[in-house]
Amino acid sequence: FFLFQNGESGVSSLECALCLVVLPSDEFFEISSCGHRACRACLQQYLRVQITESRVCITCPECSESMHPNEIRSIINDEALFCKYEDFMVRRVLAVEPDTRWCPAPDCGFAVIASECASCPKIKCERPGCNAYFCYHCKAEWHPNQTCDAARAQRSPNVRSSSITYSQDSQYKDDIKPCPRCQVLIVKIDDGSCNHMMCAVCGAEFCWLCMKEISDLHYLSPSGCTFWGKKP
């Protein structure tokens, strides 16, 4: 950055490395991990974009050094936006716990650490006002007297129907699906891009067609999923 000194007023000014505007030095914020400075307005805009795009590991806009959550909170000065960022961070931590299950009830998404529940798979969401029951194995709503496969087959026509309705009503015909690991909603624009997806929150790699976590060999397997396009 460039430092300018006003001889008459004694007030120093800096040139922002992001917007290249010369501003009083008290309008700048210094990132503790690297010492880079930028004006608060630019940093606020940068952080809003990063959080809106579900980025959890936010770095300095000029280098790869991480920004501390307390700095992020101070800069954005928006509790609702910071709560969203905190939610993404918590989901990233919980996503690596193999017994984490996410409540499938609409507008919930509460996490349950369901240790030793494989033999008794009925899970109850403990979020106040929810109390929904769901299955440890298939992670969908509880299906008494049915196997996971039978319940999945019974749900399939409803899922296809709701997908068709959404596609017809959507102005941009985008697809929105939850990440198979952390359940964060992900938008894939119908622009011809490949079906190999990576969640920005938890880092899960999955196939957009079957919505399962995958390896590099997935598209060579008999699954019927293709790297490009849709299932035949």
Coordinates of C-alpha atoms in Angstrom, one line a residue:
F1 CA 0.0 0.0 0.0
F2 CA 1.0 3.6 -0.4
L3 CA 1.1 6.1 2.5
F4 CA 0.2 9.8 1.8
Q5 CA 0.8 12.5 4.4
N6 CA -1.4 15.7 4.4
G7 CA 1.0 18.3 5.7
E8 CA -1.7 20.8 6.7
S9 CA -4.0 18.5 8.7
G10 CA -1.4 15.9 9.7
V11 CA -3.8 13.2 8.7
S12 CA -2.2 10.2 6.9
S13 CA -4.0 8.5 4.0
L14 CA -3.5 5.1 2.3
E15 CA -4.3 3.7 -1.1
C16 CA -6.4 0.6 -0.9
A17 CA -4.8 -2.3 -2.7
L18 CA -8.3 -3.6 -3.8
C19 CA -10.2 -0.5 -5.0
L20 CA -7.1 1.8 -5.5
V21 CA -8.9 4.7 -3.7
V22 CA -6.9 6.9 -1.4
L23 CA -8.7 7.1 2.0
P24 CA -7.9 8.2 5.6
S25 CA -5.9 5.6 7.4
D26 CA -8.5 5.1 10.0
E27 CA -10.8 3.6 7.4
F28 CA -8.4 0.7 6.9
F29 CA -8.3 -2.7 8.6
E30 CA -5.0 -4.6 9.0
I31 CA -5.3 -8.4 8.9
S32 CA -3.3 -9.8 11.8
S33 CA -2.0 -13.0 10.1
C34 CA -0.2 -11.2 7.3
G35 CA -0.2 -7.5 7.9
H36 CA -2.0 -6.7 4.6
R37 CA -4.4 -3.7 4.8
A38 CA -7.5 -2.8 2.8
C39 CA -10.3 -0.4 3.3
R40 CA -13.2 -1.7 5.4
A41 CA -15.7 -1.3 2.6
C42 CA -13.7 -3.5 0.3
L43 CA -13.2 -6.1 3.0
Q44 CA -16.9 -6.1 3.9
Q45 CA -17.8 -6.7 0.2
Y46 CA -15.2 -9.5 -0.1
L47 CA -16.4 -11.3 3.0
R48 CA -20.0 -11.0 2.0
V49 CA -19.2 -12.8 -1.2
Q50 CA -17.1 -15.4 0.5
I51 CA -19.8 -16.2 3.1
T52 CA -22.7 -16.1 0.5
E53 CA -20.8 -18.7 -1.5
S54 CA -20.4 -20.9 1.5
R55 CA -16.7 -20.5 1.9
V56 CA -15.5 -21.5 5.3
C57 CA -11.7 -21.2 5.1
I58 CA -11.6 -17.5 4.2
T59 CA -8.1 -16.1 3.4
C60 CA -6.7 -12.6 3.0
P61 CA -7.8 -11.2 -0.4
E62 CA -4.1 -10.5 -1.2
C63 CA -2.5 -13.7 0.0
S64 CA -3.3 -17.2 1.3
E65 CA -3.1 -16.4 5.0
S66 CA -6.3 -17.3 6.9
M67 CA -8.5 -14.6 8.5
H68 CA -9.5 -15.2 12.1
P69 CA -13.2 -15.5 12.8
N70 CA -13.1 -12.6 15.3
E71 CA -11.6 -10.4 12.5
I72 CA -14.4 -11.5 10.1
R73 CA -17.0 -10.7 12.7
S74 CA -15.5 -7.2 13.4
I75 CA -15.3 -6.3 9.7
I76 CA -18.7 -7.4 8.5
N77 CA -20.6 -6.0 11.5
D78 CA -23.6 -8.1 10.5
E79 CA -24.7 -10.7 13.1
A80 CA -27.1 -12.5 10.7
L81 CA -24.3 -13.0 8.2
F82 CA -21.8 -14.0 10.8
C83 CA -24.3 -16.6 12.2
K84 CA -24.5 -18.0 8.7
Y85 CA -20.7 -18.2 8.6
E86 CA -20.6 -19.9 12.0
D87 CA -23.2 -22.4 10.9
F88 CA -21.0 -23.3 7.9
M89 CA -18.0 -23.8 10.2
V90 CA -19.9 -26.0 12.6
R91 CA -21.2 -28.1 9.7
R92 CA -17.6 -28.5 8.4
V93 CA -16.5 -29.8 11.8
L94 CA -19.5 -32.1 12.2
A95 CA -19.3 -33.5 8.7
V96 CA -16.1 -35.4 9.5
E97 CA -17.9 -37.2 12.4
P98 CA -19.2 -40.5 11.0
D99 CA -22.1 -40.6 13.4
T100 CA -23.4 -37.1 12.5
R101 CA -26.9 -37.2 11.1
W102 CA -28.9 -34.1 9.9
C103 CA -32.6 -33.8 10.5
P104 CA -34.4 -34.1 7.2
A105 CA -37.5 -32.2 8.4
P106 CA -38.2 -29.0 6.4
D107 CA -36.5 -25.9 7.7
C108 CA -34.6 -27.8 10.4
G109 CA -31.2 -29.2 9.5
F110 CA -30.4 -29.8 13.2
A111 CA -27.4 -32.1 13.7
V112 CA -27.6 -35.2 15.9
I113 CA -24.5 -37.2 17.0
A114 CA -26.0 -40.6 16.8
S115 CA -23.4 -42.8 18.4
E116 CA -24.0 -46.6 18.6
C117 CA -27.4 -46.2 16.8
A118 CA -26.8 -48.6 14.0
S119 CA -28.7 -51.5 15.7
C120 CA -31.5 -49.2 16.8
P121 CA -31.7 -46.7 14.0
K122 CA -34.7 -44.6 15.0
I123 CA -33.4 -41.1 15.8
K124 CA -35.2 -38.2 17.3
C125 CA -34.4 -34.6 16.5
E126 CA -33.9 -32.7 19.8
R127 CA -34.3 -29.2 18.4
P128 CA -37.1 -27.5 20.3
G129 CA -40.3 -27.3 18.2
C130 CA -39.1 -30.1 15.8
N131 CA -39.0 -33.5 17.5
A132 CA -39.0 -35.3 14.1
Y133 CA -38.0 -39.0 13.8
F134 CA -35.7 -40.2 11.1
C135 CA -33.5 -43.2 10.2
Y136 CA -29.9 -43.5 11.1
H137 CA -29.1 -45.6 8.0
C138 CA -30.8 -43.8 5.1
K139 CA -31.0 -40.4 6.8
A140 CA -34.6 -39.9 5.7
E141 CA -37.8 -39.6 7.8
W142 CA -38.5 -42.7 10.0
H143 CA -40.1 -45.6 8.1
P144 CA -41.6 -48.1 10.6
N145 CA -42.1 -51.7 9.3
Q146 CA -40.2 -50.9 6.1
T147 CA -36.6 -51.4 5.0
C148 CA -34.6 -48.4 3.8
D149 CA -34.8 -49.6 0.2
A150 CA -38.6 -50.1 0.4
A151 CA -39.1 -46.6 1.9
R152 CA -36.7 -45.1 -0.7
A153 CA -38.7 -46.7 -3.5
Q154 CA -42.0 -45.4 -2.1
R155 CA -40.6 -41.9 -1.9
S156 CA -39.1 -41.9 -5.4
P157 CA -42.3 -40.9 -7.3
N158 CA -42.9 -38.0 -4.9
V159 CA -39.4 -36.8 -5.3
R160 CA -39.6 -37.0 -9.1
S161 CA -42.9 -35.2 -9.1
S162 CA -41.7 -32.4 -6.9
S163 CA -38.5 -32.0 -9.0
I164 CA -40.6 -31.6 -12.2
T165 CA -42.8 -29.0 -10.5
Y166 CA -39.8 -27.1 -9.3
S167 CA -38.1 -27.2 -12.7
Q168 CA -41.2 -25.9 -14.5
D169 CA -41.7 -23.1 -12.0
S170 CA -38.0 -22.0 -11.8
Q171 CA -37.1 -19.0 -13.9
Y172 CA -33.6 -20.1 -14.5
K173 CA -34.2 -23.9 -14.4
D174 CA -31.4 -24.4 -11.8
D175 CA -31.2 -27.6 -9.8
I176 CA -30.9 -27.3 -6.0
K177 CA -29.9 -30.4 -4.0
P178 CA -28.6 -30.9 -0.4
C179 CA -25.0 -32.1 0.0
P180 CA -25.1 -35.8 0.9
R181 CA -22.7 -35.2 3.8
C182 CA -23.7 -31.9 5.5
Q183 CA -27.0 -31.2 3.8
V184 CA -26.1 -27.6 2.8
L185 CA -28.2 -26.7 -0.3
I186 CA -26.1 -26.6 -3.5
V187 CA -27.1 -25.0 -6.7
K188 CA -25.9 -26.4 -10.0
I189 CA -26.6 -24.2 -13.0
D190 CA -27.7 -26.0 -16.2
D191 CA -24.7 -24.8 -18.2
G192 CA -23.3 -28.1 -19.4
S193 CA -20.8 -28.5 -16.6
C194 CA -19.7 -31.9 -15.3
N195 CA -21.5 -34.0 -12.6
H196 CA -18.5 -34.2 -10.3
M197 CA -19.3 -31.8 -7.4
M198 CA -17.5 -30.6 -4.3
C199 CA -19.2 -29.0 -1.3
A200 CA -17.6 -25.7 -0.4
V201 CA -18.7 -26.2 3.3
C202 CA -17.5 -29.8 4.2
G203 CA -15.4 -30.7 1.2
A204 CA -17.4 -33.7 0.2
E205 CA -17.0 -34.9 -3.4
F206 CA -20.1 -36.4 -4.8
C207 CA -22.0 -37.2 -8.0
W208 CA -24.8 -34.8 -9.0
L209 CA -26.8 -37.7 -10.6
C210 CA -26.9 -40.2 -7.8
M211 CA -26.0 -37.8 -4.9
K212 CA -23.5 -40.2 -3.4
E213 CA -20.0 -39.5 -2.2
I214 CA -17.6 -40.9 -4.8
S215 CA -14.1 -41.7 -5.8
D216 CA -12.4 -40.9 -9.1
L217 CA -13.5 -44.4 -10.4
H218 CA -17.2 -43.7 -9.9
Y219 CA -17.9 -42.8 -13.5
L220 CA -16.2 -46.0 -14.7
S221 CA -18.4 -48.2 -12.5
P222 CA -21.7 -49.9 -13.5
S223 CA -23.6 -47.1 -11.6
G224 CA -24.9 -45.7 -14.9
C225 CA -23.7 -42.2 -13.9
T226 CA -21.7 -40.2 -16.5
F227 CA -19.2 -37.5 -16.0
W228 CA -21.1 -35.3 -18.4
G229 CA -24.8 -35.0 -19.1
K230 CA -27.5 -37.1 -17.5
K231 CA -28.2 -40.8 -17.0
P232 CA -29.4 -42.5 -20.2

